[in-house]
Short mmCIF file of C-alpha atoms in Angstrom, two decimals:
data_model
loop_
_atom_site.label_atom_id
_atom_site.label_comp_id
_atom_site.label_asym_id
_atom_site.label_seq_id
_atom_site.Cartn_x
_atom_site.Cartn_y
_atom_site.Cartn_z
CA GLU A 137 -0.18 0.26 -0.45
CA ILE A 138 0.86 3.70 -0.94
CA VAL A 139 0.94 5.50 1.85
CA LEU A 140 1.46 9.24 1.88
CA THR A 141 2.82 11.62 5.05
CA GLN A 142 1.28 14.77 4.93
CA SER A 143 2.91 17.83 6.29
CA PRO A 144 2.50 20.22 8.83
CA ALA A 145 -0.48 18.75 10.47
CA THR A 146 -1.47 21.99 10.43
CA LEU A 147 -1.24 25.30 9.12
CA SER A 148 -1.64 28.55 11.43
CA LEU A 149 -1.74 31.33 9.39
CA SER A 150 -3.60 34.57 9.16
CA PRO A 151 -5.47 35.71 5.98
CA GLY A 152 -3.34 37.39 2.54
CA GLU A 153 -1.07 34.85 3.54
CA ARG A 154 0.45 31.76 1.55
CA ALA A 155 0.04 28.85 2.77
CA THR A 156 2.45 25.93 1.81
CA LEU A 157 1.31 21.60 2.10
CA SER A 158 3.08 18.89 1.12
CA CYS A 159 2.36 15.82 0.22
CA ARG A 160 4.75 12.97 0.06
CA ALA A 161 4.20 9.38 -1.32
CA SER A 162 6.51 6.36 -0.24
CA GLN A 163 7.32 5.13 -3.53
CA SER A 164 6.68 6.91 -6.92
CA ILE A 165 3.11 8.23 -7.90
CA SER A 166 3.88 8.85 -11.62
CA HIS A 167 2.04 12.15 -11.19
CA TYR A 168 -1.22 10.34 -9.92
CA LEU A 169 -1.80 12.75 -7.11
CA ALA A 170 -4.35 14.31 -6.19
CA TRP A 171 -5.62 17.22 -3.69
CA TYR A 172 -9.40 17.74 -1.52
CA GLN A 173 -10.39 20.41 0.47
CA GLN A 174 -13.40 19.50 4.40
CA LYS A 175 -14.60 21.36 6.00
CA PRO A 176 -16.39 20.75 9.48
CA GLY A 177 -19.33 19.45 8.18
CA GLN A 178 -18.81 19.21 4.16
CA ALA A 179 -18.08 16.28 2.46
CA PRO A 180 -14.97 16.83 0.78
CA ARG A 181 -14.72 19.01 -2.55
CA LEU A 182 -11.73 18.22 -5.49
CA LEU A 183 -9.32 20.61 -5.89
CA ILE A 184 -6.32 19.48 -7.64
CA TYR A 185 -6.43 16.22 -9.89
CA ASP A 186 -2.94 14.44 -11.47
CA THR A 187 -0.55 16.85 -9.88
CA SER A 188 -1.58 20.20 -11.34
CA TYR A 189 -4.63 20.63 -12.98
CA ARG A 190 -7.59 22.48 -11.07
CA ALA A 191 -11.10 21.21 -11.69
CA THR A 192 -13.65 23.02 -12.75
CA GLY A 193 -14.93 26.10 -10.46
CA VAL A 194 -11.29 26.19 -8.82
CA PRO A 195 -9.46 29.50 -7.13
CA ALA A 196 -6.51 30.56 -9.80
CA ARG A 197 -4.98 29.88 -5.67
CA PHE A 198 -4.99 26.62 -5.98
CA THR A 199 -1.82 25.58 -7.45
CA GLY A 200 -0.40 22.07 -7.32
CA SER A 201 3.10 21.40 -7.96
CA GLY A 202 5.49 17.60 -8.13
CA SER A 203 6.40 14.57 -8.83
CA GLY A 204 7.03 10.93 -8.01
CA THR A 205 8.23 11.24 -4.32
CA ASP A 206 7.05 15.27 -3.29
CA PHE A 207 4.12 17.78 -3.98
CA THR A 208 3.06 20.74 -3.32
CA LEU A 209 -0.41 22.20 -3.08
CA THR A 210 -0.04 26.11 -2.20
CA ILE A 211 -2.19 28.43 -1.57
CA GLY A 212 -1.09 32.52 -2.93
CA SER A 213 -3.04 34.24 -0.89
CA LEU A 214 -5.43 32.46 1.93
CA GLU A 215 -9.54 34.17 1.47
CA PRO A 216 -11.20 33.94 4.87
CA GLU A 217 -13.24 30.61 2.38
CA ASP A 218 -9.82 28.57 2.91
CA PHE A 219 -9.42 27.91 6.78
CA ALA A 220 -10.09 23.67 6.28
CA VAL A 221 -8.23 20.26 6.47
CA TYR A 222 -7.11 19.56 3.00
CA TYR A 223 -6.16 15.29 2.12
CA CYS A 224 -3.60 14.84 -0.47
CA HIS A 225 -4.35 11.42 -2.58
CA GLN A 226 -3.41 8.98 -5.07
CA ARG A 227 -4.88 6.81 -7.69
CA SER A 228 -0.91 4.81 -9.40
CA ASP A 229 -1.95 1.61 -7.15
CA TRP A 230 -4.68 -0.26 -5.72
CA PRO A 231 -6.01 0.08 -2.90
CA LEU A 232 -6.00 3.69 -2.64
CA THR A 233 -5.33 5.92 0.10
CA PHE A 234 -5.78 9.58 1.04
CA GLY A 235 -2.68 11.82 3.63
CA GLY A 236 -3.77 11.67 7.03
CA GLY A 237 -4.09 15.54 7.05
CA THR A 238 -3.37 19.78 6.77
CA THR A 239 -5.19 21.74 8.82
CA VAL A 240 -4.83 25.41 7.89
CA GLU A 241 -6.04 27.95 10.63
CA ILE A 242 -6.48 30.80 11.30
CA LYS A 243 -3.41 32.49 13.11
CA GLN B 116 -26.91 18.72 -11.62
CA VAL B 117 -25.10 16.42 -10.37
CA GLN B 118 -26.59 14.81 -7.61
CA LEU B 119 -25.13 11.36 -5.87
CA VAL B 120 -27.59 10.66 -2.53
CA GLU B 121 -26.26 8.08 0.07
CA SER B 122 -29.38 6.47 2.36
CA GLY B 123 -28.96 2.65 4.72
CA GLY B 124 -27.15 4.24 7.54
CA GLY B 125 -27.77 3.44 11.67
CA VAL B 126 -27.39 1.79 14.00
CA ALA B 127 -26.04 -1.92 13.71
CA GLN B 128 -24.04 -5.05 16.45
CA PRO B 129 -20.95 -5.98 15.67
CA GLY B 130 -21.37 -9.06 13.22
CA ARG B 131 -24.20 -8.23 11.33
CA SER B 132 -25.10 -6.61 7.43
CA LEU B 133 -26.19 -3.42 6.69
CA ARG B 134 -26.89 -2.05 2.89
CA LEU B 135 -26.23 1.64 1.85
CA SER B 136 -27.47 2.82 -1.41
CA CYS B 137 -26.17 5.82 -3.70
CA SER B 138 -28.84 6.80 -6.36
CA ALA B 139 -27.20 9.56 -8.55
CA SER B 140 -28.64 12.22 -10.84
CA GLY B 141 -28.19 14.73 -13.27
CA PHE B 142 -25.74 13.06 -15.95
CA THR B 143 -25.14 9.55 -17.94
CA PHE B 144 -25.12 7.48 -14.46
CA SER B 145 -23.75 4.32 -16.56
CA SER B 146 -20.77 6.64 -17.72
CA PHE B 147 -19.29 6.84 -14.88
CA ALA B 148 -17.13 4.88 -12.37
CA ILE B 149 -18.53 5.42 -8.45
CA ASP B 150 -16.60 4.97 -5.07
CA TRP B 151 -17.14 4.38 -2.05
CA VAL B 152 -14.98 6.66 1.23
CA ARG B 153 -15.51 6.88 4.64
CA GLN B 154 -14.15 8.87 7.97
CA ALA B 155 -14.48 8.02 10.88
CA PRO B 156 -15.47 10.01 14.12
CA GLY B 157 -12.77 12.95 13.57
CA LYS B 158 -11.14 10.73 11.49
CA GLY B 159 -9.10 11.26 7.71
CA LEU B 160 -10.65 10.41 4.45
CA GLU B 161 -10.44 6.66 4.41
CA TRP B 162 -10.87 4.66 0.46
CA VAL B 163 -13.25 1.92 0.56
CA ALA B 164 -14.35 1.11 -2.52
CA ILE B 165 -14.60 1.14 -6.55
CA ILE B 166 -16.93 -0.30 -9.35
CA TRP B 167 -16.26 0.98 -12.43
CA TYR B 168 -18.59 2.36 -15.40
CA ASP B 169 -19.56 -1.13 -17.07
CA GLY B 170 -19.45 -3.04 -13.73
CA SER B 171 -16.93 -4.46 -14.89
CA ASN B 172 -13.69 -4.03 -11.64
CA GLN B 173 -14.52 -3.91 -8.51
CA TYR B 174 -12.00 -3.13 -6.12
CA TYR B 175 -11.39 -3.22 -2.26
CA VAL B 176 -8.97 -1.15 0.60
CA ASP B 177 -7.88 -4.82 2.12
CA SER B 178 -10.05 -3.77 5.26
CA VAL B 179 -13.11 -5.08 3.69
CA LYS B 180 -12.77 -7.50 1.57
CA GLY B 181 -14.24 -10.39 1.74
CA ARG B 182 -17.14 -8.60 3.97
CA PHE B 183 -17.76 -6.23 1.59
CA THR B 184 -19.67 -5.81 -1.89
CA ILE B 185 -19.93 -3.31 -4.69
CA SER B 186 -22.89 -4.01 -6.05
CA ARG B 187 -25.10 -0.97 -9.37
CA ASP B 188 -27.85 -1.08 -11.01
CA ASP B 189 -28.15 0.86 -13.73
CA SER B 190 -31.81 0.70 -14.15
CA LYS B 191 -31.87 2.36 -11.63
CA ASN B 192 -29.38 4.54 -10.67
CA THR B 193 -27.68 3.60 -8.25
CA VAL B 194 -24.41 1.61 -6.48
CA TYR B 195 -25.18 -0.85 -3.24
CA LEU B 196 -22.37 -1.31 -0.67
CA GLN B 197 -23.95 -4.79 1.05
CA MET B 198 -21.57 -4.66 4.43
CA ASN B 199 -21.53 -8.26 6.13
CA SER B 200 -19.47 -8.89 8.91
CA LEU B 201 -18.87 -5.43 10.54
CA ARG B 202 -17.03 -4.52 12.56
CA ALA B 203 -17.20 -1.55 15.32
CA GLU B 204 -13.64 -0.16 13.17
CA ASP B 205 -16.19 0.75 10.69
CA THR B 206 -17.90 3.12 11.93
CA ALA B 207 -17.36 5.81 9.99
CA VAL B 208 -19.61 8.35 7.45
CA TYR B 209 -19.67 7.09 4.12
CA TYR B 210 -19.36 8.37 1.39
CA CYS B 211 -19.76 7.95 -2.30
CA ALA B 212 -18.06 9.70 -4.81
CA ARG B 213 -17.96 9.70 -9.08
CA GLY B 214 -14.93 9.30 -10.53
CA MET B 215 -13.92 12.05 -13.28
CA ALA B 216 -14.99 11.15 -16.38
CA GLY B 217 -12.09 10.31 -18.90
CA THR B 218 -10.00 8.22 -15.08
CA THR B 219 -10.15 5.22 -14.69
CA GLY B 220 -10.22 5.38 -11.32
CA GLY B 221 -9.43 7.97 -8.16
CA VAL B 222 -10.42 11.30 -9.01
CA PHE B 223 -13.47 12.93 -7.11
CA ASP B 224 -15.38 15.07 -8.63
CA TYR B 225 -19.43 14.97 -7.16
CA TRP B 226 -19.46 13.52 -3.51
CA GLY B 227 -23.05 12.81 -1.71
CA GLN B 228 -24.01 13.97 2.12
CA GLY B 229 -22.41 11.16 3.88
CA THR B 230 -24.29 8.73 5.73
CA LEU B 231 -23.03 7.76 8.83
CA VAL B 232 -23.02 3.31 9.81
CA THR B 233 -22.30 3.07 13.41
CA VAL B 234 -21.46 -0.42 15.05
CA SER B 235 -21.72 -0.57 18.20
CA SER B 236 -23.81 -3.42 20.69
#
């Protein structure tokens, strides 16, 4: 099973700041990495798929990068609605797996 | 608009069974893979199972293999998750999610609101 390790566990930032979230895979997953955002009491929302493709309706301040085993989600300038939990997810091999999540909280 | 609605959750005793349903609308159901993803209370996301658009393949996380079965009825636009031999660790909110068109699984572009399964004596 491919293990995804997200860091940091919690990111404390202010609105307007830049957020950088990391996801490391236990083996190469090529570009098959997605990012999801989840707010309390809500289902997850797809942000980025296949490393760098924004899903429909996702603002341009969300960008994904990386390849192989190291991936990054960058939120260019945090808006109030961006404070949430973010999960990375790989579809390179079965079983599909998620990272443990990064909480982006208001400082 | 695309909608996925889960049902069938509730409380079950360990060792018993439940069947979850995921009813879809707003898209050509038979063209899309559907997955189940669960989230234990206060925990992260765990992928559970997938059934391909044509039902030809199903995959499961190891912890549910032999106990859970995913199936689909395209005439009813519904995917099912039959959960047998339930364990306390199966307690979670279960989401169904649609696999994005043009992918072979693992990009979930629409999600249901989730249904809570509690396994307790």
